[in-house]
Coordinates of C-alpha atoms and ligand atoms in Angstrom, one line a residue:
M834 CA 6.3 -11.2 13.5
T835 CA 10.0 -10.2 12.9
L836 CA 10.9 -6.7 11.8
P837 CA 14.5 -5.7 11.2
R838 CA 16.5 -3.2 13.6
P839 CA 18.1 -0.9 10.7
I840 CA 20.0 1.1 13.6
Q841 CA 21.2 0.5 17.0
W842 CA 23.4 2.1 19.7
T843 CA 26.4 -0.2 20.3
G844 CA 27.2 1.0 23.8
T845 CA 30.9 1.6 22.8
G846 CA 30.9 5.2 21.1
A847 CA 29.5 3.5 17.8
V848 CA 26.2 3.3 16.0
R849 CA 25.4 0.2 14.0
L850 CA 23.5 0.3 10.8
L851 CA 22.1 -2.5 8.7
D852 CA 23.8 -1.5 5.5
Q853 CA 20.5 -1.4 3.2
T854 CA 22.7 -1.4 -0.1
A855 CA 23.8 -5.1 0.4
L856 CA 20.1 -6.4 1.1
P857 CA 18.4 -9.0 0.5
D858 CA 21.4 -11.3 -0.1
D859 CA 23.6 -10.1 2.6
E860 CA 22.6 -8.9 5.9
R861 CA 25.8 -6.9 6.9
Y862 CA 26.0 -4.4 9.7
L863 CA 28.3 -1.3 9.8
D864 CA 29.9 0.5 12.8
I865 CA 29.9 4.1 12.2
T866 CA 32.0 6.2 14.4
T867 CA 32.5 9.6 12.8
V868 CA 30.0 12.3 11.5
A869 CA 31.7 11.8 7.8
A870 CA 30.9 8.0 7.9
M871 CA 27.3 9.1 8.9
R872 CA 26.9 11.3 6.4
E873 CA 28.5 8.8 3.6
A874 CA 26.1 6.3 4.9
I875 CA 22.7 8.3 4.4
A876 CA 24.1 9.9 1.3
S877 CA 24.8 6.4 -0.3
L878 CA 21.5 5.1 1.1
R879 CA 23.0 2.7 3.3
V880 CA 20.6 4.2 5.5
R881 CA 17.4 5.6 4.0
G882 CA 13.6 6.4 4.3
A883 CA 12.8 9.8 5.3
P884 CA 11.9 9.3 9.0
L885 CA 14.9 6.9 9.7
I886 CA 17.5 9.3 8.2
G887 CA 16.3 11.9 10.7
I888 CA 17.0 9.4 13.2
A889 CA 20.4 8.4 12.0
A890 CA 21.5 12.1 11.6
A891 CA 20.4 12.8 14.8
I892 CA 22.1 9.9 16.2
G893 CA 25.4 10.8 13.9
V894 CA 25.5 14.3 15.8
T895 CA 26.3 12.5 19.1
L896 CA 29.7 11.3 17.3
A897 CA 30.9 15.3 17.0
P898 CA 33.8 15.7 18.5
A899 CA 33.5 17.0 22.3
G900 CA 36.0 20.1 22.2
G901 CA 39.0 19.8 20.3
A902 CA 39.5 22.1 17.0
G903 CA 36.4 24.1 18.1
S904 CA 34.1 24.4 21.2
T905 CA 31.7 21.6 21.6
L906 CA 28.6 23.5 20.3
E907 CA 30.7 24.6 17.4
N908 CA 31.3 21.2 16.4
V909 CA 27.8 20.2 17.1
R910 CA 26.6 23.2 14.7
A911 CA 29.2 22.0 12.2
A912 CA 28.0 18.2 12.3
C913 CA 24.4 19.5 11.6
D914 CA 25.4 21.3 8.8
E915 CA 27.6 18.6 7.4
L916 CA 24.7 15.9 7.7
D917 CA 22.0 18.4 6.6
A918 CA 23.6 18.4 3.1
A919 CA 23.6 14.4 2.9
R920 CA 20.1 14.3 0.8
P921 CA 17.8 17.3 0.2
T922 CA 14.4 16.1 -0.2
A923 CA 13.3 13.9 3.0
V924 CA 12.4 17.2 5.4
N925 CA 12.6 14.7 8.4
L926 CA 16.4 15.3 8.3
R927 CA 16.4 18.9 8.6
W928 CA 13.5 18.4 11.1
A929 CA 15.9 16.4 13.3
L930 CA 18.8 18.2 12.9
D931 CA 16.9 21.4 14.2
R932 CA 16.1 19.7 17.2
M933 CA 19.8 18.6 17.7
R934 CA 20.9 22.2 17.1
R935 CA 18.3 23.8 19.6
C936 CA 19.2 20.8 22.1
A937 CA 22.9 21.8 21.8
E938 CA 22.3 25.4 22.5
V939 CA 20.3 24.9 25.4
A940 CA 22.6 22.7 27.2
A941 CA 25.4 25.2 25.9
A942 CA 23.3 28.1 27.5
G943 CA 22.7 26.5 30.8
D944 CA 26.3 25.3 31.1
E945 CA 24.8 21.5 31.1
P946 CA 27.3 18.4 29.8
M947 CA 26.6 18.2 26.2
A948 CA 26.9 14.6 25.3
P949 CA 23.9 13.1 27.4
A950 CA 21.8 16.2 26.6
L951 CA 22.5 15.2 22.8
R952 CA 22.2 11.3 23.4
A953 CA 18.7 11.8 25.2
E954 CA 17.6 14.0 22.1
A955 CA 18.4 11.6 19.5
Q956 CA 16.8 8.7 21.9
A957 CA 13.7 10.9 22.0
I958 CA 13.6 12.0 18.3
W959 CA 13.5 8.1 17.6
D960 CA 11.3 7.3 20.5
D961 CA 8.7 9.8 18.9
D962 CA 9.0 8.3 15.4
R963 CA 8.3 5.1 16.9
A964 CA 5.1 6.2 18.5
M965 CA 4.2 8.3 15.3
C966 CA 4.6 5.0 13.4
D967 CA 2.0 3.2 15.7
R968 CA -0.4 5.7 15.5
I969 CA -0.2 5.8 11.8
G970 CA -0.8 2.0 11.9
E971 CA -3.9 2.6 14.1
A972 CA -5.3 5.3 11.6
G973 CA -5.0 2.9 8.5
A974 CA -5.7 -0.4 10.1
G975 CA -9.3 0.1 9.6
L976 CA -8.8 0.4 6.0
I977 CA -7.9 -2.9 5.2
A978 CA -10.2 -6.2 5.5
D979 CA -9.5 -9.6 6.2
G980 CA -8.3 -10.9 2.8
D981 CA -7.4 -7.8 1.3
V982 CA -4.7 -6.7 -1.1
V983 CA -3.0 -3.4 -0.7
L984 CA -0.2 -2.3 -3.2
T985 CA 2.6 -0.5 -1.9
H986 CA 5.7 1.5 -3.8
C987 CA 9.5 1.8 -2.5
N988 CA 10.2 0.9 1.1
A989 CA 8.1 2.9 3.7
G990 CA 8.4 0.0 6.4
A991 CA 10.7 -0.9 9.4
L992 CA 13.5 -0.4 7.0
A993 CA 12.7 3.2 6.6
T994 CA 11.5 4.3 10.0
G995 CA 12.3 4.1 13.8
G996 CA 9.4 1.7 14.4
I997 CA 6.9 -0.4 12.4
G998 CA 6.7 2.0 9.4
T999 CA 4.4 4.3 7.7
A1000 CA 2.7 2.8 4.9
L1001 CA 3.5 -0.6 6.0
A1002 CA 2.4 0.2 9.6
P1003 CA -1.3 -0.6 8.9
V1004 CA -0.3 -3.8 7.4
Y1005 CA 1.4 -4.9 10.3
L1006 CA -1.3 -4.0 12.5
T1007 CA -3.5 -5.8 10.5
H1008 CA -1.3 -9.0 10.1
R1009 CA -0.9 -8.8 14.0
R1010 CA -4.6 -8.8 14.8
G1011 CA -4.8 -12.1 12.9
R1012 CA -6.4 -10.6 9.5
R1013 CA -5.2 -11.9 6.5
V1014 CA -3.1 -9.2 3.9
T1015 CA -1.3 -9.6 0.9
V1016 CA 0.9 -6.7 -0.7
V1017 CA 1.6 -6.1 -4.3
V1018 CA 5.2 -4.5 -4.2
D1019 CA 6.4 -2.3 -6.9
E1020 CA 9.7 -3.0 -7.7
T1021 CA 11.0 0.6 -7.4
R1022 CA 13.6 1.2 -10.2
P1023 CA 16.2 2.0 -10.4
L1024 CA 17.4 1.2 -6.9
L1025 CA 15.1 -1.7 -6.2
Q1026 CA 13.9 -0.4 -2.6
G1027 CA 10.6 -2.3 -3.3
S1028 CA 12.1 -5.8 -4.2
R1029 CA 15.1 -5.8 -2.5
L1030 CA 13.8 -4.4 1.0
T1031 CA 10.2 -4.2 1.2
A1032 CA 9.6 -7.9 0.0
W1033 CA 12.7 -8.9 2.3
E1034 CA 10.9 -7.0 5.6
L1035 CA 7.5 -8.5 4.5
G1036 CA 8.9 -12.0 4.2
R1037 CA 10.4 -11.8 7.5
A1038 CA 7.2 -10.6 9.2
G1039 CA 5.3 -13.6 7.6
I1040 CA 3.2 -11.5 5.2
P1041 CA 2.5 -12.7 1.6
Y1042 CA 3.4 -10.4 -1.0
T1043 CA 3.8 -10.4 -4.8
V1044 CA 6.5 -8.4 -6.5
I1045 CA 5.7 -6.5 -9.8
A1046 CA 7.9 -4.3 -12.1
D1047 CA 6.7 -0.8 -11.6
G1048 CA 5.6 -0.8 -15.3
M1049 CA 2.7 -3.6 -14.2
A1050 CA 1.1 -1.6 -11.5
A1051 CA -1.5 0.0 -13.9
A1052 CA -2.2 -3.4 -15.4
R1053 CA -2.7 -5.0 -11.7
L1054 CA -4.9 -2.1 -10.6
R1055 CA -7.0 -2.8 -13.4
L1056 CA -7.7 -6.2 -12.3
G1057 CA -9.8 -4.6 -9.4
D1058 CA -8.4 -6.9 -6.8
V1059 CA -6.4 -4.3 -4.9
R1060 CA -8.4 -2.7 -2.0
C1061 CA -6.1 0.5 -1.9
V1062 CA -2.5 1.8 -2.8
L1063 CA -0.5 2.8 0.6
V1064 CA 2.8 5.0 0.0
G1065 CA 5.0 6.8 2.1
A1066 CA 6.3 10.1 1.7
A1067 CA 9.6 12.2 1.8
R1068 CA 8.2 15.6 2.4
I1069 CA 4.3 17.1 2.4
A1070 CA 3.6 20.4 1.3
T1071 CA 0.9 22.1 3.5
N1072 CA -1.5 21.8 0.5
G1073 CA -1.1 18.1 0.5
D1074 CA 1.2 17.6 -2.4
V1075 CA 3.5 14.9 -1.9
A1076 CA 7.1 14.3 -3.1
N1077 CA 7.9 10.7 -2.4
K1078 CA 10.0 7.8 -4.7
I1079 CA 10.1 8.3 -8.3
G1080 CA 7.3 6.4 -9.7
T1081 CA 4.8 7.4 -7.2
Y1082 CA 3.0 10.0 -9.3
G1083 CA 2.3 7.6 -11.9
L1084 CA 1.1 5.2 -9.7
A1085 CA -1.3 7.7 -8.4
L1086 CA -2.6 8.7 -11.7
A1087 CA -3.3 4.7 -12.7
A1088 CA -5.0 4.6 -9.0
R1089 CA -7.4 7.6 -10.0
A1090 CA -8.0 5.9 -13.6
H1091 CA -9.1 2.9 -11.8
G1092 CA -10.8 4.3 -9.1
V1093 CA -8.8 2.8 -6.3
P1094 CA -7.8 4.8 -3.2
F1095 CA -4.3 6.1 -3.0
Y1096 CA -3.4 6.9 0.7
V1097 CA -0.1 9.0 1.6
A1098 CA 0.9 7.7 5.2
A1099 CA 3.6 9.8 7.1
P1100 CA 4.4 11.4 10.5
R1101 CA 4.3 15.1 11.1
S1102 CA 8.0 15.2 10.8
T1103 CA 7.6 14.8 7.3
V1104 CA 5.2 17.9 6.5
D1105 CA 7.2 20.9 5.3
F1106 CA 5.3 23.9 7.1
A1107 CA 7.6 26.2 5.0
A1108 CA 6.3 24.7 1.6
A1109 CA 3.3 26.0 0.3
D1110 CA 3.1 23.5 -2.5
G1111 CA 5.1 20.7 -4.2
G1112 CA 7.0 23.4 -6.3
A1113 CA 8.6 24.5 -3.3
I1114 CA 10.0 21.0 -2.8
P1115 CA 14.0 20.4 -3.7
I1116 CA 14.1 16.9 -5.7
E1117 CA 17.1 15.1 -5.3
Q1118 CA 19.0 14.2 -8.7
R1119 CA 21.4 11.1 -8.4
A1120 CA 24.1 9.7 -10.4
A1121 CA 23.4 8.5 -14.1
G1122 CA 25.2 5.1 -13.1
E1123 CA 22.2 4.2 -11.0
V1124 CA 19.9 3.9 -13.9
R1125 CA 22.7 2.7 -16.5
G1126 CA 22.9 -0.7 -14.3
F1127 CA 22.7 -2.2 -10.9
R1128 CA 25.6 -3.8 -9.2
G1129 CA 27.9 -3.8 -12.1
A1130 CA 25.3 -5.6 -14.3
V1131 CA 25.1 -2.9 -17.5
S1132 CA 21.5 -2.4 -18.6
T1133 CA 22.0 0.8 -21.1
P1134 CA 24.7 1.2 -24.0
A1135 CA 27.6 3.0 -22.6
G1136 CA 27.5 6.6 -21.9
A1137 CA 23.7 6.9 -22.7
E1138 CA 22.1 9.9 -21.5
V1139 CA 20.2 9.6 -18.2
W1140 CA 17.7 11.5 -16.3
N1141 CA 17.8 10.3 -12.6
P1142 CA 15.5 12.1 -10.1
A1143 CA 15.0 10.3 -6.8
F1144 CA 11.6 11.8 -6.0
D1145 CA 8.3 13.1 -7.8
V1146 CA 5.7 15.2 -6.7
T1147 CA 2.0 13.6 -6.7
P1148 CA -0.6 16.7 -6.7
A1149 CA -2.6 16.8 -3.6
E1150 CA -5.9 16.1 -5.8
L1151 CA -4.9 12.7 -6.3
V1152 CA -4.5 11.9 -2.8
T1153 CA -7.6 10.1 -1.2
G1154 CA -6.3 10.7 2.3
Y1155 CA -3.2 11.0 4.5
L1156 CA -2.4 8.5 7.7
T1157 CA -0.9 10.3 10.0
D1158 CA 0.0 10.3 13.7
A1159 CA -3.1 12.6 14.2
G1160 CA -5.1 10.3 12.3
L1161 CA -6.4 9.8 8.6
L1162 CA -6.5 13.6 7.5
A1163 CA -7.7 15.4 4.4
A1164 CA -5.3 17.8 2.5
R1165 CA -7.1 20.8 4.4
E1166 CA -6.5 19.3 7.7
L1167 CA -2.6 19.1 7.3
G1168 CA -2.4 22.0 9.6
R1169 CA -3.7 20.2 12.5
L1170 CA -0.2 18.5 12.3
A1171 CA 1.6 21.2 13.9
P1172 CA 3.8 20.2 16.6
L1173 CA 1.9 18.4 19.8
P1174 CA 3.0 19.1 23.2
E1175 CA 4.2 15.6 23.6
L1176 CA 6.4 16.2 20.6
A1177 CA 7.8 19.7 21.3
V1178 CA 11.6 19.8 21.9
R1179 CA 12.4 19.2 25.4
Ligands
MRU2268 O1 15.6 7.2 -1.6 P1 14.8 6.6 -0.4 O2 14.9 5.0 -0.4 O3 15.5 7.1 1.0 O4 13.4 6.8 -0.3 C1 12.6 6.5 0.4 C2 11.0 7.0 0.0 O5 10.9 7.6 -1.1 C3 10.0 6.5 0.9 O6 8.7 6.2 0.6 C4 9.8 7.8 2.1 O7 11.2 8.2 2.4 C5 9.2 7.4 3.3 S1 9.9 6.2 4.5 C6 8.8 5.9 5.6

């Protein structure tokens, strides 16, 4: 099973990103050498997916200048602020940058060399995410029997995390264990993370899939052959409301109407312990051009009015369960996801 590597250290002071805007037709890598370039890559979705943007931002902080115009600590704080502003909804970004800020403060207070401490913390954030993906996979693999069909939305796979994904983690473990699984992939308008990215990574892994346009999901669920819906999350409130890629809410309604279980897969870094419910989650609004056309092909009359929220909120009552690194939880159990000792800041 070959999974993509969406981010890599280069060993030469740069960070290599797989430019996800160019997939699936062009597998193009970018060497990022500045904080501003990392912010641009996150804002324009060259690197994307809640856990992966946390990792990318953490690694981006290691590109902050040492000394120069300000003290290194000031430069690190400025880098964190700059990266934090790249996208508003995925809470993993803030979670990872908080860890980097604290790491820099501890290093400065102890008069320790800053660069190795920051690099180690960024690697620890990545390693923690990889481990959490594996545990999410274990939590969900038992839901999938040999020959099952599951349906997913957007991309919550290896391209969106530091490991085997969140929503796709149970699919990968099922496949690794020799059981057959087929994935119905929502196209995911307007940026096509499903048809461009999920289909691409499943194909490379040798997992059969069927792409559908988003508007076909209800009809597909009505057929009765889908065992469950598995989606990721950009941010989960403590009552279990889930912000995820636009279209997730409609999918949850359709799943409920057809009696199909609807699972949200996410690590604890996606839970916002300060958000009591989905109303507290900021929803990113993106440019009208993303809806008016795609890669130069126009699909609306020029100047058509557009509404383009990147995420929606699915109420907790539509979620069957949460596949987390602490197992399969109900909404009322999300509090269990408070930081575990092994995930505490080093
Ligand atoms: O705008 P994107 O592509 O970053 O949105 C991604 C999603 O909505 C994912 O489902 C979510 O971040 C979880 S990724 C493991």
